[in-house]
Amino acid sequence: MAQLAAERLIALLDRSERPSICLTGGTSPIRLYQLLGEEPYASRIPWSRVHWFIGDERFVPPNDPLSNMAAARRLLLDDRAPHANIHAVRTAGVTLDEAAQAYEEELQAFHGSDSLDTATPLFDLVLLGLGADGHVASLFPGQQTMTVTDRWVVPVPKAGMEPYVPRISLTFAALASSREILFQIAGAAKKAIAARAMQEADLPAHRVRSQGEIIWMFDKAALPDPAPI
Ligand code: 6PG
């Protein structure tokens, strides 16, 4: 699955002069990040042109083991991506609200606009995992953040699942401004929620939209039965 995801990611880097990739946290992308940092993949990435964002971040110090971007940096970005191309959420010396506002402004500055027009999607690729409760990024079931349409980034004071640290999250609107979304879902523990996510409209994973394709990648253990095809 990680190899397939790596091939898809690399294939789309040539479609844009300044590709923007929205990374994800959790365990599902770890193998992908490792692969992309190794040969033969690493040298196929035009590092100077690619910009890296994160779909959600835990509100912890930048080097905290829980930090999503810290994991991506350690496995993939540090020593390869130019510093200016790594767009992390600021979590030190700011409040949660300020962090969300600042990341929204950073996205808008990169996009060159404060509106999400359909002609130019914000992201070339958004990576997502599926939470055990059906959450995506840090948009948790039943939380008011699921209904926000006028923000790109929201503060999430209470996580719906562990680790119970405050988060900041991109909204459905920002995630939808994408040329492609790629879910990676692995392990038997995800099988039941993956099946529910296909059917239950109130689950965040069901609400994900993109201007382009939404690809669900499962390993054999997580694949809903019957398969959703
Ligand atoms: C986070 C994530 C979150 C994650 C899912 C799936 O910060 O926790 O971004 O949305 O993708 O919880 O996590 P796993 O891949 O670990 O199952």
XYZ file of C-alpha atoms in Angstrom, residues 5-211:
207
model
C 0.809 5.586 -2.459
C 4.423 6.617 -3.121
C 4.016 6.038 -6.852
C 0.797 8.090 -6.948
C 2.362 10.933 -4.988
C 5.445 11.075 -7.198
C 3.374 10.846 -10.389
C 1.486 14.019 -9.601
C 4.551 16.117 -8.777
C 5.122 16.826 -12.456
C 1.613 18.150 -13.007
C 2.283 21.347 -11.132
C 5.171 23.827 -10.974
C 4.898 24.151 -7.210
C 3.203 20.989 -5.956
C 1.548 21.166 -2.548
C 1.144 18.020 -0.490
C -0.973 17.919 2.645
C 0.456 15.249 4.931
C -1.381 13.409 7.681
C -0.609 12.267 11.186
C -1.193 8.946 12.862
C 0.458 5.651 12.105
C -0.974 4.959 8.641
C 1.459 7.174 6.688
C 4.623 6.117 8.535
C 5.718 3.474 6.039
C 5.003 5.870 3.157
C 7.162 8.580 4.727
C 9.961 6.071 5.258
C 9.765 4.885 1.661
C 9.739 8.392 0.211
C 12.884 9.139 2.174
C 14.681 6.126 0.682
C 15.876 5.215 -2.790
C 14.576 4.773 -5.405
C 11.894 7.236 -4.321
C 13.829 10.083 -2.668
C 15.751 11.090 -5.768
C 12.556 11.144 -7.837
C 11.144 13.964 -5.701
C 11.989 17.494 -6.950
C 12.573 18.696 -3.407
C 13.145 22.350 -4.262
C 9.671 22.642 -5.828
C 7.463 20.649 -3.454
C 5.669 22.270 -0.508
C 4.553 20.202 2.481
C 1.607 20.989 4.767
C -0.167 19.026 7.494
C -3.902 18.312 7.686
C -4.036 18.442 11.455
C -1.647 18.989 14.297
C -1.606 18.175 17.980
C -1.094 21.332 20.056
C 2.168 20.188 21.610
C 5.721 21.554 21.382
C 7.284 21.142 17.908
C 9.595 18.299 18.950
C 7.060 16.453 21.096
C 6.681 12.765 20.140
C 2.965 13.435 19.581
C 3.605 16.139 16.968
C 2.407 15.062 13.530
C 4.808 17.297 11.628
C 7.721 16.189 13.826
C 7.165 12.610 12.645
C 7.010 13.693 8.998
C 10.120 15.831 9.433
C 12.103 13.100 11.092
C 11.203 10.382 8.593
C 11.041 12.403 5.416
C 11.503 16.143 5.305
C 14.504 17.113 7.403
C 17.743 17.055 5.393
C 15.772 16.918 2.143
C 13.081 19.591 1.901
C 14.132 23.248 1.986
C 13.121 24.765 5.316
C 10.839 27.288 3.597
C 8.896 24.465 1.934
C 7.907 22.833 5.251
C 4.708 24.495 6.441
C 4.242 23.414 10.042
C 1.628 24.683 12.465
C 3.122 26.993 15.051
C 2.365 25.553 18.482
C 4.767 27.431 20.756
C 4.165 30.927 22.099
C 0.636 31.180 20.699
C -2.848 30.271 21.843
C -4.792 27.528 20.093
C -6.964 30.126 18.327
C -3.910 32.087 17.225
C -2.272 28.917 15.907
C -5.327 28.098 13.779
C -5.559 31.670 12.492
C -1.842 31.795 11.683
C -1.953 28.508 9.760
C -4.966 29.697 7.801
C -3.033 32.845 6.891
C -0.007 30.781 5.893
C -2.173 28.678 3.579
C -3.750 31.806 2.116
C -0.350 33.403 1.518
C 0.837 30.248 -0.273
C -2.384 30.125 -2.288
C -2.152 33.829 -3.117
C -5.796 34.343 -2.209
C -8.131 34.182 0.763
C -10.802 32.393 -1.229
C -10.885 28.793 -2.352
C -11.610 29.011 -6.044
C -12.204 25.861 -8.040
C -9.804 26.810 -10.855
C -6.734 26.366 -8.680
C -7.029 23.830 -5.878
C -5.049 24.536 -2.733
C -3.470 21.067 -2.647
C -2.274 18.717 -5.342
C -2.645 15.830 -2.910
C -4.166 15.390 0.544
C -3.200 12.292 2.509
C -5.678 11.087 5.128
C -6.005 8.310 7.683
C -9.249 6.996 9.152
C -9.761 7.287 12.900
C -11.333 4.437 14.859
C -14.405 6.655 15.409
C -14.562 7.761 11.758
C -12.687 11.033 12.226
C -10.420 12.501 9.596
C -7.703 15.069 10.244
C -8.978 16.342 13.634
C -12.623 16.624 12.554
C -14.354 14.389 15.091
C -17.917 12.993 14.915
C -20.528 15.277 16.469
C -18.209 18.248 16.930
C -19.190 21.673 15.681
C -15.998 21.863 13.600
C -17.661 19.489 11.117
C -20.092 22.212 10.079
C -17.641 25.087 9.679
C -17.680 26.347 6.110
C -16.139 29.804 6.383
C -12.722 28.824 7.742
C -9.794 26.891 6.289
C -8.377 25.947 9.685
C -10.156 25.502 13.017
C -9.050 25.132 16.631
C -10.140 21.840 18.225
C -10.015 22.374 21.997
C -11.128 18.817 22.825
C -10.018 15.831 20.819
C -12.684 13.151 20.429
C -10.079 10.411 20.736
C -6.703 9.857 22.256
C -4.253 11.416 22.392
C -6.474 13.871 24.259
C -4.517 16.983 23.436
C -6.030 20.045 21.765
C -5.591 20.062 18.005
C -5.846 22.331 15.055
C -7.425 20.949 11.903
C -8.086 21.837 8.326
C -11.810 22.054 7.563
C -13.710 20.005 5.009
C -13.661 23.098 2.762
C -9.869 23.298 2.784
C -9.434 19.528 2.312
C -11.868 19.647 -0.606
C -9.709 22.189 -2.403
C -7.544 19.370 -3.707
C -6.758 17.590 -6.949
C -6.683 14.234 -5.179
C -7.294 12.751 -1.738
C -5.678 9.502 -0.732
C -6.788 7.504 2.312
C -4.514 4.785 3.662
C -6.324 2.348 5.948
C -4.587 -0.640 7.445
C -5.208 -3.336 10.019
C -8.145 -5.466 11.150
C -9.081 -2.874 13.782
C -10.142 -0.529 10.946
C -12.361 -2.992 9.098
C -15.632 -2.174 10.889
C -15.209 1.596 10.852
C -14.116 1.504 7.201
C -17.380 -0.242 6.303
C -19.366 2.294 8.362
C -17.534 5.221 6.774
C -18.749 4.097 3.369
C -22.382 4.225 4.508
C -22.967 6.595 7.413
C -23.318 10.172 6.297
C -22.759 11.643 9.743
C -19.244 10.232 9.998
C -16.510 12.726 9.111
C -14.781 10.296 6.715
C -18.019 10.071 4.715
C -18.137 13.860 4.349
C -14.733 14.225 2.708
C -14.895 15.804 -0.738
C -12.283 16.672 -3.342
C -12.289 18.470 -6.660
